[in-house]
GROMACS .gro file of C-alpha atoms in nm:
model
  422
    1UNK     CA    1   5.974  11.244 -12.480
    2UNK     CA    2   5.736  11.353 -12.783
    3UNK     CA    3   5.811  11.549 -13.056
    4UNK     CA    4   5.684  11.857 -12.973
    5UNK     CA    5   5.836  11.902 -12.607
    6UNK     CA    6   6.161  11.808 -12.819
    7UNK     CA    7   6.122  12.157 -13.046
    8UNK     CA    8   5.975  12.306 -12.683
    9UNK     CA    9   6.312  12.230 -12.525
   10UNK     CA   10   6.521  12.364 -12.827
   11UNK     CA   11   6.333  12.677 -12.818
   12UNK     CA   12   6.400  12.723 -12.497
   13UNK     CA   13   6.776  12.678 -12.538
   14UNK     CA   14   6.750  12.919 -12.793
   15UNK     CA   15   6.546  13.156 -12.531
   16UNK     CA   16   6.883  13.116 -12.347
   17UNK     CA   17   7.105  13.200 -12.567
   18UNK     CA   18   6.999  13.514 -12.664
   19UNK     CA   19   6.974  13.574 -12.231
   20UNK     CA   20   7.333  13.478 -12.255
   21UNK     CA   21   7.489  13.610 -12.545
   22UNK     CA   22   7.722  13.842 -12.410
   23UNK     CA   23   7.869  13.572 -12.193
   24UNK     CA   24   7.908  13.360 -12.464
   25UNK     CA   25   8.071  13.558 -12.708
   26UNK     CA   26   8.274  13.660 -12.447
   27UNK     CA   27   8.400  13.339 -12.390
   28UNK     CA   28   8.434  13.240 -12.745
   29UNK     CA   29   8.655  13.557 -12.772
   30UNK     CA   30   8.856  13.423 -12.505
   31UNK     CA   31   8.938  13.080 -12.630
   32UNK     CA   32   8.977  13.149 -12.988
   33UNK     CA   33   9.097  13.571 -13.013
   34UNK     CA   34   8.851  13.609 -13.283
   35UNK     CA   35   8.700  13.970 -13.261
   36UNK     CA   36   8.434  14.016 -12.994
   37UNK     CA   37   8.189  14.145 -13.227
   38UNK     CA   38   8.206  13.859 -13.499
   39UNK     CA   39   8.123  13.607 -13.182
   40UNK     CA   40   7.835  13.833 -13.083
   41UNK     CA   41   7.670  13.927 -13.403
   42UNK     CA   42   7.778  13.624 -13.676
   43UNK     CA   43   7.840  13.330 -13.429
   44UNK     CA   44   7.587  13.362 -13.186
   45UNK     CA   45   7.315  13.493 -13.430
   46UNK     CA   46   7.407  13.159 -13.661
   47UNK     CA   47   7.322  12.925 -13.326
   48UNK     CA   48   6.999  13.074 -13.204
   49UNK     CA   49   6.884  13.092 -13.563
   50UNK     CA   50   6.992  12.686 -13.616
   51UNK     CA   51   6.816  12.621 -13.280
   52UNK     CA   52   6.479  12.747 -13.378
   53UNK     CA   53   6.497  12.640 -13.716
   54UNK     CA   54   6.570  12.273 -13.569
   55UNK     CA   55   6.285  12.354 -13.297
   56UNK     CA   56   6.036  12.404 -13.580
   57UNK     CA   57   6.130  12.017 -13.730
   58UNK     CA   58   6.036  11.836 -13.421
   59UNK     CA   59   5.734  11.757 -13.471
   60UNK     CA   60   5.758  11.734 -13.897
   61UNK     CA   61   5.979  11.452 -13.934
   62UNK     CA   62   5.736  11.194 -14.085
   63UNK     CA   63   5.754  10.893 -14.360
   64UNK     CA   64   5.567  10.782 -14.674
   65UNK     CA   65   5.247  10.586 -14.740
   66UNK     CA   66   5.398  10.395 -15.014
   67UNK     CA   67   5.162  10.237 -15.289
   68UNK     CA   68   5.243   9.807 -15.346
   69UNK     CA   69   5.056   9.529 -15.427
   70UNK     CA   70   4.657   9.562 -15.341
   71UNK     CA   71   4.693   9.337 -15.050
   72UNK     CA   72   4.952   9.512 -14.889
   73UNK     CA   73   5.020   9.872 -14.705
   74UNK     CA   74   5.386   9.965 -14.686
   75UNK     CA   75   5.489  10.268 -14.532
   76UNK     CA   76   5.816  10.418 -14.392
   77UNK     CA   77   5.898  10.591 -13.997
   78UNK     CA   78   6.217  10.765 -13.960
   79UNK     CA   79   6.312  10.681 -13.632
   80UNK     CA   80   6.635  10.835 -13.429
   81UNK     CA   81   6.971  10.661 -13.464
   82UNK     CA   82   7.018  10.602 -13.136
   83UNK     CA   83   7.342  10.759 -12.941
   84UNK     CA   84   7.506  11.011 -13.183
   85UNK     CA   85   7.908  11.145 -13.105
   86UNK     CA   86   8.020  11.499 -13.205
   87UNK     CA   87   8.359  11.646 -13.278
   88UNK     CA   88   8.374  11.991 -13.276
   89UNK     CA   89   8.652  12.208 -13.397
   90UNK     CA   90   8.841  12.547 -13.265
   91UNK     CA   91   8.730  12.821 -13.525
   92UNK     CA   92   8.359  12.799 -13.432
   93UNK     CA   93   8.358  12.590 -13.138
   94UNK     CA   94   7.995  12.711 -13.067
   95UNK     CA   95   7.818  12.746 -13.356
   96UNK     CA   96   7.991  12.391 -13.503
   97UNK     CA   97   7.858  12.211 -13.191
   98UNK     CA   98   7.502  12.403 -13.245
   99UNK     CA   99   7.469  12.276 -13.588
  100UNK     CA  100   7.524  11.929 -13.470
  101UNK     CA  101   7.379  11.917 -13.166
  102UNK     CA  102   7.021  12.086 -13.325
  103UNK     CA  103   6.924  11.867 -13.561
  104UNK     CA  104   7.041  11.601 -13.340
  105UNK     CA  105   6.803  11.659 -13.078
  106UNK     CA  106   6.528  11.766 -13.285
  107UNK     CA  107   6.517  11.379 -13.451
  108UNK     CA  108   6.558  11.204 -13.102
  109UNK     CA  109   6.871  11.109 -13.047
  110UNK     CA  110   7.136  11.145 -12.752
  111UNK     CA  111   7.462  11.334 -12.761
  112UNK     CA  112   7.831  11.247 -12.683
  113UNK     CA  113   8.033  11.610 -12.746
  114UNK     CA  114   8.382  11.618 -12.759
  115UNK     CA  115   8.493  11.994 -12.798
  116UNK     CA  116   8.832  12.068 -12.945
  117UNK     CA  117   9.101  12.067 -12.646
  118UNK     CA  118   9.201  12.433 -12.747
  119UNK     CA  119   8.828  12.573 -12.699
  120UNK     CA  120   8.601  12.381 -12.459
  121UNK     CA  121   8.503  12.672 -12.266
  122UNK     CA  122   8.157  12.771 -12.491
  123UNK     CA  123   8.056  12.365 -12.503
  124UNK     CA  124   8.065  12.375 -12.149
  125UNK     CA  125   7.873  12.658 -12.077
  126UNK     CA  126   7.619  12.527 -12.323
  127UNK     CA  127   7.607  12.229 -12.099
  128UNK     CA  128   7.509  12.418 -11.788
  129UNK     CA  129   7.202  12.591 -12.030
  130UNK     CA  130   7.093  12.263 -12.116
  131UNK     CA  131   7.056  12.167 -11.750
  132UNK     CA  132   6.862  12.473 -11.700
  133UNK     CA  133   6.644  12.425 -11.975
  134UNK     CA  134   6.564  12.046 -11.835
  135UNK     CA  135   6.658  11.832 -12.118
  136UNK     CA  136   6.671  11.511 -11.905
  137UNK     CA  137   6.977  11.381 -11.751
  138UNK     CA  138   7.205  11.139 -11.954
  139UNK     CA  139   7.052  11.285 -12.290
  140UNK     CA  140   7.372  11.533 -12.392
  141UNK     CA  141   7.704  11.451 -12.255
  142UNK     CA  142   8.010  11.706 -12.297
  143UNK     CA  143   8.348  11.520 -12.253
  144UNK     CA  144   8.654  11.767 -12.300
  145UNK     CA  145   8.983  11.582 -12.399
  146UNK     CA  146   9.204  11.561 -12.662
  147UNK     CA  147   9.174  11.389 -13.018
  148UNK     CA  148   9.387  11.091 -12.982
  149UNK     CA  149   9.180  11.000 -12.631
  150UNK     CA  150   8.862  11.121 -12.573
  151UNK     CA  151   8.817  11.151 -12.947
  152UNK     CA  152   8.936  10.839 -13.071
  153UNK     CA  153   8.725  10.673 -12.786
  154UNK     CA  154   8.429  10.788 -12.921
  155UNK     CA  155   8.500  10.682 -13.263
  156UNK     CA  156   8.552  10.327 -13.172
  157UNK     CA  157   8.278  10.293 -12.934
  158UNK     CA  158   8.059   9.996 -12.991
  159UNK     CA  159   7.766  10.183 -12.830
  160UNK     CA  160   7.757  10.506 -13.053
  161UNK     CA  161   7.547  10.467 -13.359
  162UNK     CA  162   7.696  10.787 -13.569
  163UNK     CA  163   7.964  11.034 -13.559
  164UNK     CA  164   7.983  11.425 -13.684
  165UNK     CA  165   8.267  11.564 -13.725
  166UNK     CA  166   8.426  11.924 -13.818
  167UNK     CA  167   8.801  11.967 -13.905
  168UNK     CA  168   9.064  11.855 -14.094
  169UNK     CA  169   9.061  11.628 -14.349
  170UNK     CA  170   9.361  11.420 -14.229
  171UNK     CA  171   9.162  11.359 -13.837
  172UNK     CA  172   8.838  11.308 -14.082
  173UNK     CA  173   8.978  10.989 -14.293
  174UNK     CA  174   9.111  10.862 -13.904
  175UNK     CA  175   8.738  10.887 -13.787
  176UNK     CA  176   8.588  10.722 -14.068
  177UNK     CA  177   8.881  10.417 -14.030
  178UNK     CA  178   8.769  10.377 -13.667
  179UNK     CA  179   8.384  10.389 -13.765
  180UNK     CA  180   8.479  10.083 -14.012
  181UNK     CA  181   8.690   9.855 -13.748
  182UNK     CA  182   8.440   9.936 -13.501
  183UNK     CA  183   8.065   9.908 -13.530
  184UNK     CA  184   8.009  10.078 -13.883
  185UNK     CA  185   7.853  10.356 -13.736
  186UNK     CA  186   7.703  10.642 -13.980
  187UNK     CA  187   7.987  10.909 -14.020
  188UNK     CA  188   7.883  11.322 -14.136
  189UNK     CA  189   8.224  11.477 -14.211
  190UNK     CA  190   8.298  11.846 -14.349
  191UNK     CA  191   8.615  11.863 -14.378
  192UNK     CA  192   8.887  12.100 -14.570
  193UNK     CA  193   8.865  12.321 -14.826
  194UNK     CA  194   9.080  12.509 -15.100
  195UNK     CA  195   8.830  12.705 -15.244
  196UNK     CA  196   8.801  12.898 -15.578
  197UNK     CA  197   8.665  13.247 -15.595
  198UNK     CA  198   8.655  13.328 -15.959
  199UNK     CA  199   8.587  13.681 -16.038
  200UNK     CA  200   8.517  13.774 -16.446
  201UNK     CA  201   8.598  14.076 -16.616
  202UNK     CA  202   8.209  14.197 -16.623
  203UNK     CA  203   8.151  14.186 -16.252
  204UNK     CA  204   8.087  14.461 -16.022
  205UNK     CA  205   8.465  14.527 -15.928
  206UNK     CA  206   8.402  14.714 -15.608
  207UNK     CA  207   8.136  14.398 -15.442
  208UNK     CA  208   8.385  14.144 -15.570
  209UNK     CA  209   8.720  14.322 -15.392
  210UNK     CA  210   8.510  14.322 -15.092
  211UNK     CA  211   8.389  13.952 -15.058
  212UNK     CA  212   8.684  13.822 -15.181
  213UNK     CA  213   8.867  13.975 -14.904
  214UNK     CA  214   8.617  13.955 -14.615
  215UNK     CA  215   8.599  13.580 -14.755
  216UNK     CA  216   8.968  13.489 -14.715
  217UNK     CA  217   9.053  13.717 -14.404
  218UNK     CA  218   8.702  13.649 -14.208
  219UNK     CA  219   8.800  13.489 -13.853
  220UNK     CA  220   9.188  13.559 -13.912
  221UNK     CA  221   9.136  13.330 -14.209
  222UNK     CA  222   9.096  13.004 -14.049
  223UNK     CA  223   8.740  12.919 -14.223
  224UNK     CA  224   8.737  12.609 -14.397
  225UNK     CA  225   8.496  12.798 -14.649
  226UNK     CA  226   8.779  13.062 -14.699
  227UNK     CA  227   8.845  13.220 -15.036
  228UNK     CA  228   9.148  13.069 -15.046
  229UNK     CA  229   9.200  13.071 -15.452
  230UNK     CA  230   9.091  13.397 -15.605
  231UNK     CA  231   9.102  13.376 -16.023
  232UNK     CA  232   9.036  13.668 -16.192
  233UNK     CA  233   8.988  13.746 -16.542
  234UNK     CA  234   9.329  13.882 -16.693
  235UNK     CA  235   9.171  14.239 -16.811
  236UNK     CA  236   9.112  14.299 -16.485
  237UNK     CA  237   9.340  14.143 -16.296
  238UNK     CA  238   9.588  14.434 -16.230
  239UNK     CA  239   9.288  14.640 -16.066
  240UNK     CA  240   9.184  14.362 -15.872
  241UNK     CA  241   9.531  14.328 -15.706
  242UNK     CA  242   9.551  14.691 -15.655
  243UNK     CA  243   9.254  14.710 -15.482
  244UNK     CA  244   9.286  14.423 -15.279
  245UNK     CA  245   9.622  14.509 -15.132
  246UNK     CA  246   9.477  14.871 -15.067
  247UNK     CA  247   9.186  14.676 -14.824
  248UNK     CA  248   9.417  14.467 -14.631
  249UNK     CA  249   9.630  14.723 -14.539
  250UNK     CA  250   9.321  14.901 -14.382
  251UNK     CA  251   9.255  14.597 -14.245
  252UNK     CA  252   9.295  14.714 -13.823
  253UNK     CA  253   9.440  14.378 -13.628
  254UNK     CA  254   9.454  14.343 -13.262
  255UNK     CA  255   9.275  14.343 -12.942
  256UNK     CA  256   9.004  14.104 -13.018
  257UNK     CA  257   8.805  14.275 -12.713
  258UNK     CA  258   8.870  14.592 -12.934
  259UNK     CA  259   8.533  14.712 -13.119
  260UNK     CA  260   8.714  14.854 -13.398
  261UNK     CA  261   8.930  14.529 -13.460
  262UNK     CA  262   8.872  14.325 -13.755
  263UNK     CA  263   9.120  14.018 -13.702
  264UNK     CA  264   9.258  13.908 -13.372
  265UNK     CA  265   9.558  13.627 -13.301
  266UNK     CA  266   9.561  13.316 -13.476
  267UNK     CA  267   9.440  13.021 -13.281
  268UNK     CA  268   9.778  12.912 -13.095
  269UNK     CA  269  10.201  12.878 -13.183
  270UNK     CA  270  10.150  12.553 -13.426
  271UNK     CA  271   9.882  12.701 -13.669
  272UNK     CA  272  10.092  13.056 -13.633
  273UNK     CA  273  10.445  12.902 -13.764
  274UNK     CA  274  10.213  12.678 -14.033
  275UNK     CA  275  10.082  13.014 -14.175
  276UNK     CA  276  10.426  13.142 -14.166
  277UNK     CA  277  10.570  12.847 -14.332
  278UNK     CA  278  10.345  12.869 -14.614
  279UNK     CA  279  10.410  13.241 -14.648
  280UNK     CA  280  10.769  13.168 -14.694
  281UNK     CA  281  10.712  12.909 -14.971
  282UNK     CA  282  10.501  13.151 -15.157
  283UNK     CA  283  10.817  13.416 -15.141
  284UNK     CA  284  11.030  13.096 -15.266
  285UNK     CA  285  10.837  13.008 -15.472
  286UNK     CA  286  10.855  13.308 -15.700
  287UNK     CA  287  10.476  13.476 -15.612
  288UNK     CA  288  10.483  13.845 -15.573
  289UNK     CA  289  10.424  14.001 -15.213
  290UNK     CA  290  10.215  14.283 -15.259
  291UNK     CA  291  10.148  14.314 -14.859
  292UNK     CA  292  10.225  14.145 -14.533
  293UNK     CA  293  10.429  13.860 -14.525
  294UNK     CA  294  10.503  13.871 -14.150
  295UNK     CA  295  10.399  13.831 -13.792
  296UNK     CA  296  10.361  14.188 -13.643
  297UNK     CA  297  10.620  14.210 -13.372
  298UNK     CA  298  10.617  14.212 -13.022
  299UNK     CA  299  10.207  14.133 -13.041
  300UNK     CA  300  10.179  13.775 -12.992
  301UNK     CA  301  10.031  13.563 -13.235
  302UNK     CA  302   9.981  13.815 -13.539
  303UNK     CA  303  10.002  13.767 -13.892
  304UNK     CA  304   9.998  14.089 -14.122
  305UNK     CA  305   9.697  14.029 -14.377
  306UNK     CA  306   9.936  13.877 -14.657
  307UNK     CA  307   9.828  13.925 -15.022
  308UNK     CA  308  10.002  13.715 -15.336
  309UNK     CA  309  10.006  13.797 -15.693
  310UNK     CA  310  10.156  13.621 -15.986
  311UNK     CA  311  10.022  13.325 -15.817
  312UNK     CA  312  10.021  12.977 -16.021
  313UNK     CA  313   9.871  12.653 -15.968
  314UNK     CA  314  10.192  12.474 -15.833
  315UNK     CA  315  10.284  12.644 -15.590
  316UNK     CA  316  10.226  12.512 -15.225
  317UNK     CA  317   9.987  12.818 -15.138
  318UNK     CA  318   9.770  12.763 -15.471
  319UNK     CA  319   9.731  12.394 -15.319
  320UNK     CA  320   9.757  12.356 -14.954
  321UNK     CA  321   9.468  12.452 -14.700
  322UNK     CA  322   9.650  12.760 -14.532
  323UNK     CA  323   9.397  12.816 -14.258
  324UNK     CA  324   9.542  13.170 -14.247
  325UNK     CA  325   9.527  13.547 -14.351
  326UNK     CA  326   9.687  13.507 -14.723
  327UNK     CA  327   9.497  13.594 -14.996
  328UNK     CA  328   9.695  13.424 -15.324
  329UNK     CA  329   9.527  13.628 -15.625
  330UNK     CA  330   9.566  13.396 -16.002
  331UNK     CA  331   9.425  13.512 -16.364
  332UNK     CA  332   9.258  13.316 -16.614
  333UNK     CA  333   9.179  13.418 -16.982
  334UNK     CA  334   8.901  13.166 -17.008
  335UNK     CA  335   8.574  13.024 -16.878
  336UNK     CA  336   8.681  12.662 -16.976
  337UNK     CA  337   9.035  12.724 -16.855
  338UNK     CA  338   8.934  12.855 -16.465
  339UNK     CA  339   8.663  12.546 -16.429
  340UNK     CA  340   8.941  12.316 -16.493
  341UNK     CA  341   9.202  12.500 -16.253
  342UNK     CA  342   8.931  12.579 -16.024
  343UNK     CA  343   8.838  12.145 -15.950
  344UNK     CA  344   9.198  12.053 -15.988
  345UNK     CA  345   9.203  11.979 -15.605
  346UNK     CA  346   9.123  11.704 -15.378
  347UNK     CA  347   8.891  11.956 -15.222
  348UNK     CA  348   8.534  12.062 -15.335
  349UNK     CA  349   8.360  12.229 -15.015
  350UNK     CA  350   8.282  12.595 -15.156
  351UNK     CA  351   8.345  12.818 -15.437
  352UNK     CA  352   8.230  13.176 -15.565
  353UNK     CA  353   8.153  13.340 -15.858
  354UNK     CA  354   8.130  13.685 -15.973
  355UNK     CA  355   7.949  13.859 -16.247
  356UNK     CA  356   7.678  14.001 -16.408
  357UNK     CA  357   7.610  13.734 -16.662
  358UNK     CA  358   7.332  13.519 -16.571
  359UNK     CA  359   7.440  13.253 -16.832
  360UNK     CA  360   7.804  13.237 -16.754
  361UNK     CA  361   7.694  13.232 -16.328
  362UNK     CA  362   7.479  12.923 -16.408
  363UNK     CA  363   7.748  12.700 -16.639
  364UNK     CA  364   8.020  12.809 -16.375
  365UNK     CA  365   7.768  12.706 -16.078
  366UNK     CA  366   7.696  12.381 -16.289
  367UNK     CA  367   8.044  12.301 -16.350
  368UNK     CA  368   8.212  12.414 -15.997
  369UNK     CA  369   8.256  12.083 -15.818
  370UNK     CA  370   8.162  12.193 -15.493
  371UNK     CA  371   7.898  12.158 -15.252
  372UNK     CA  372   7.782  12.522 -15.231
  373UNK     CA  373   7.847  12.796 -15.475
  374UNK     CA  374   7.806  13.145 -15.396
  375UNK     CA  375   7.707  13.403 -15.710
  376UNK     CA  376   7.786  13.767 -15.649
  377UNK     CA  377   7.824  13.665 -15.246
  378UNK     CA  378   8.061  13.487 -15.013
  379UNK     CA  379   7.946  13.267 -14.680
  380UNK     CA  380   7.616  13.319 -14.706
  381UNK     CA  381   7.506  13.074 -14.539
  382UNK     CA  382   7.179  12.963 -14.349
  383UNK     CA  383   7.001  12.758 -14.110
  384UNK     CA  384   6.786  12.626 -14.400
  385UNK     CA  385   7.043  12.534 -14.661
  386UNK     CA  386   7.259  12.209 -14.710
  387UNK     CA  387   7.594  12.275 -14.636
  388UNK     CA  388   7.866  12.003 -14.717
  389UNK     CA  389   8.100  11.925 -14.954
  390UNK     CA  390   8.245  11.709 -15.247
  391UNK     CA  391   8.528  11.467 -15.268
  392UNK     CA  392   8.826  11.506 -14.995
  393UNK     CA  393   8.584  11.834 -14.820
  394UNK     CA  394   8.390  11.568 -14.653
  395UNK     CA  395   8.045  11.320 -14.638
  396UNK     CA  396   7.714  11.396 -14.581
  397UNK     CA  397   7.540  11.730 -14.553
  398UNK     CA  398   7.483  11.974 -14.245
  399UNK     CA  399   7.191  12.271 -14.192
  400UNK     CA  400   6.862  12.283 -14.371
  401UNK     CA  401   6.618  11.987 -14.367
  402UNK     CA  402   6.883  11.736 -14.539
  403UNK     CA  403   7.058  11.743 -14.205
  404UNK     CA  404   6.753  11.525 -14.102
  405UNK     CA  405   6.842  11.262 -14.268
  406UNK     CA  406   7.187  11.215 -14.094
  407UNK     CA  407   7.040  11.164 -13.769
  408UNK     CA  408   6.739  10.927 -13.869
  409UNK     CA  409   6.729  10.573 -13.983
  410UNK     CA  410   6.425  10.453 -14.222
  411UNK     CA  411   6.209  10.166 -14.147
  412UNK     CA  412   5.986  10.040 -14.385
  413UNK     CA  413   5.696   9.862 -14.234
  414UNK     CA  414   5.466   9.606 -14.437
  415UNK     CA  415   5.164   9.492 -14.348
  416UNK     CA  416   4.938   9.199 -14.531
  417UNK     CA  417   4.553   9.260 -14.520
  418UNK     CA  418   4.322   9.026 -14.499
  419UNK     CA  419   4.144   9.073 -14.804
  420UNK     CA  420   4.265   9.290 -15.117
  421UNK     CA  421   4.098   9.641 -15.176
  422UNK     CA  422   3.794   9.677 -15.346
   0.00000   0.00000   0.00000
C-alpha cells in the first residue's frame, strides 16, 4: 500500500472515532472506573488528535541526499521495521494503544497488540473500526491475554522486529531481557515515574495549588506522569499545604458515570491495598496527614484523596511509584538543594516547575533530569511533542515526529557513477 492511502486509512479511523466516541468512552469507563467525562473529552480527544497528526506523516517520511566522494551518490530510505508488537497498559488502555499503533501504521509496519488483561474491551472495539475502515487483513492483530503468556510470547518471538511497551518498570526490564535472548528486536519503553513538581516562593500560588493537585489526583492518580513529589519553597510552604488539603477535600469521588465526579475506583483489589500500604508507611513513617488516609467505606474500591506534609526524602512515599491519590508535599530552601533532591531517583520521566522567573524556569528545566518538563503547567502534552523519559522511566521516545524514528530502519544506499562530476 502507498503512503498516502496509509494517512487516507488513519484519517479515516480517526473519522470513526469521533462517530464512536460515546461508545468508547463508555467502555473505557467501564473497564477502568475513571470518570466518564475524562474518557470522553481528554482520552478520546488525545487519540483522534494522534491519529491525524500520524495521518499527516504518511506520505513525509523521506531520507537524505548525502554529499561523498565525486564519483559517488549516497543517499538514505527509511523503510518500515517490519512486524512491530505493542503492550498496552490499564490507565489509558486506548489512548496508549493509539499512540503506538499511529505512528506505527503511518511508517508501514504491521501490528501485534496485546491489551492489558484488566482492560481489553476499548482495543477490541478499535479492532472492529479498523475492519470497517479496510486496513487489509493480517495488517493489525489484537491478542488479549495476560503478561506472562500472550505477552511474554510476543517478546520472544523470532518474527517480531520491535516491541512498545507502556507500564511498569519491573515488566519493562523483563521485555527488554526477552528482546536480547531472542532476536534483538528494537524495544520503545516508558516506563515509571516519581516525579518532582517544584513550586518557588515567587510563583502564582493559586495556578500552582491547582496543577499540582489535578497533576497527582488526575485519573485516581494512577498516571505515570503524576506529580508525585511536590517541593515547595519553605516561605511558602505552610500556604501551599493549606490550600492543597482545602482542594482535595472538595475533591467529589464516586460514580464514574456521574458528571459531577472527579475520581472514580482505583483500577482493581491489588493496586487498592498497594495504595493503602503505602499510605500506612507514610503514617509510620512520621509524615503528617493533613487529609484522607483511607478507603471510603462501604463504596468499593475508594481511596479518600490523601495529602502528606512534613514529607522527607526517605520515606517510602517520597521514593516509591504510588500509582495512587496521595499527594506527599516536601520544602526546600534552595535552588541547588531541590535539583539535587528532585534527580535523586532511579526515575526521570516528568517534572514541573513553577514561577515567574524566566531565569530560574530555564536552569531548573536545564538541570531537571527528565524527559519533559512542564513550566507554569502540568500534562500538557501533545500529539506533536516527544514524550519519553530518562534513566529507569524508560527508552526511546513516543508522539511528535521523533516517534518516526522508532518504527523505521535507515538504509543507506551507494551508488558508483561511471564517470566523476564535472
Amino acid at each position: 500500500m502507498d503512503a498516502l492511502s496509509r494517512g487516507r486509512l488513519l484519517h479515516k479511523l480517526a473519522d470513526l472515532l469521533e462517530r464512536d466516541r460515546v461508545i468508547l468512552a463508555t467502555l473505557e469507563t467501564m473497564d477502568t472506573g475513571k470518570p466518564f467525562l475524562q474518557a470522553y473529552f481528554i482520552d478520546l480527544e488525545g487519540c483522534i488528535k494522534t491519529l491525524r497528526y500520524y495521518a499527516g506523516w504518511a506520505d513525509k517520511i523521506q531520507g537524505r541526499t548525502i554529499p561523498v566522494d565525486d564519483s559517488f551518490v549516497c543517499f538514505t530510505r527509511h523503510e518500515p521495521m517490519g512486524v512491530c508488537g505493542a503492550i498496552t497498559p490499564w490507565n489509558f488502555p486506548l489512548l496508549m494503544l493509539v499512540w503506538k499503533m499511529a505512528p506505527a501504521l503511518c511508517c508501514g509496519n504491521t501490528l501485534v497488540i496485546k491489551p492489558a488483561e484488566q482492560t481489553p474491551l476499548t482495543s477490541l472495539y478499535i479492532g472492529s473500526l479498523i475492519k470497517e475502515v479496510g486496513f487489509p487483513p493480517g495488517v493489525v492483530n489484537i491478542v488479549p491475554g495476560y503478561g506472562p503468556t500472550a505477552g511474554a510470547a510476543i517478546s520472544m518471538h523470532h518474527s517480531i522486529d520491535k516491541i512498545a511497551f507502556t507500564g511498569s518498570t519491573k515488566v519493562g526490564k523483563l521485555i527488554k531481557e526477552a528482546a536480547s535472548k531472542s532476536n534483538l528486536k528494537r524495544v520503545t519503553l516508558e516506563l515509571g515515574g516519581k516525579n518532582p513538581c517544584i513550586v518557588c516562593a515567587d510563583a502564582d500560588l493559586d495556578l500552582a495549588v491547582e496543577c499540582a493537585h489535578q497533576g497527582v489526583f488526575f485519573n485516581q492518580g494512577q498516571c505515570c506522569t503524576a506529580a508525585s513529589r511536590v517541593f515547595v519553597e519553605e516561605q511558602i510552604y505552610p500556604e501551599f499545604v493549606k490550600r492543597s488539603v482545602e482542594y482535595a477535600k472538595k475533591r467529589l469521588v464516586g460514580d464514574p458515570f456521574d458528571a459531577r465526579t472527579e475520581q472514580g475506583p482505583q483500577i482493581d483489589q491489588n493496586q487498592f491495598d498497594k495504595i493503602l500500604e503505602l499510605i500506612e508507611s507514610g503514617k509510620k513513617e512520621g509524615a503528617k496527614l493533613e487529609c484522607g488516609g483511607l478507603a471510603i467505606e462501604d463504596r468499593g474500591l475508594f481511596i479518600k484523596p490523601t495529602v502528606f506534609s512534613e514529607v522527607t526524602d526517605n520515606m517510602r512515599i517520597a521514593k516509591e511509584e504510588i500509582f495512587g491519590p496521595v499527594q506527599p508535599i516536601m520544602k526546600f530552601k534552595s535552588i541547588e538543594e531541590v535539583i539535587r533532591r528532585a534527580n535523586s531517583t532511579e526515575y526521570g520521566l516528568t517534572a514541573a516547575v513553577f514561577t515567574k522567573n524566566l531565569d530560574r524556569a530555564l536552569t531548573l528545566a536545564s538541570a531537571l533530569q527528565s524527559g519533559t518538563v512542564w513550566i507554569n503547567c502540568y500534562n500538557a502534552l501533545y500529539a506533536q511533542a516527544p514524550f519519553g523519559g530518562f534513566k529507569m522511566s524508560g527508552n526511546g521516545r513516543e508522539l511528535g515526529e521523533y516517534a518516526l524514528a522508532e518504527y523505521t530502519e535507515v538504509k543507506t544506499v551507494t551508488i558508483k557513477l561511471s564517470q566523476k562530476s564535472p
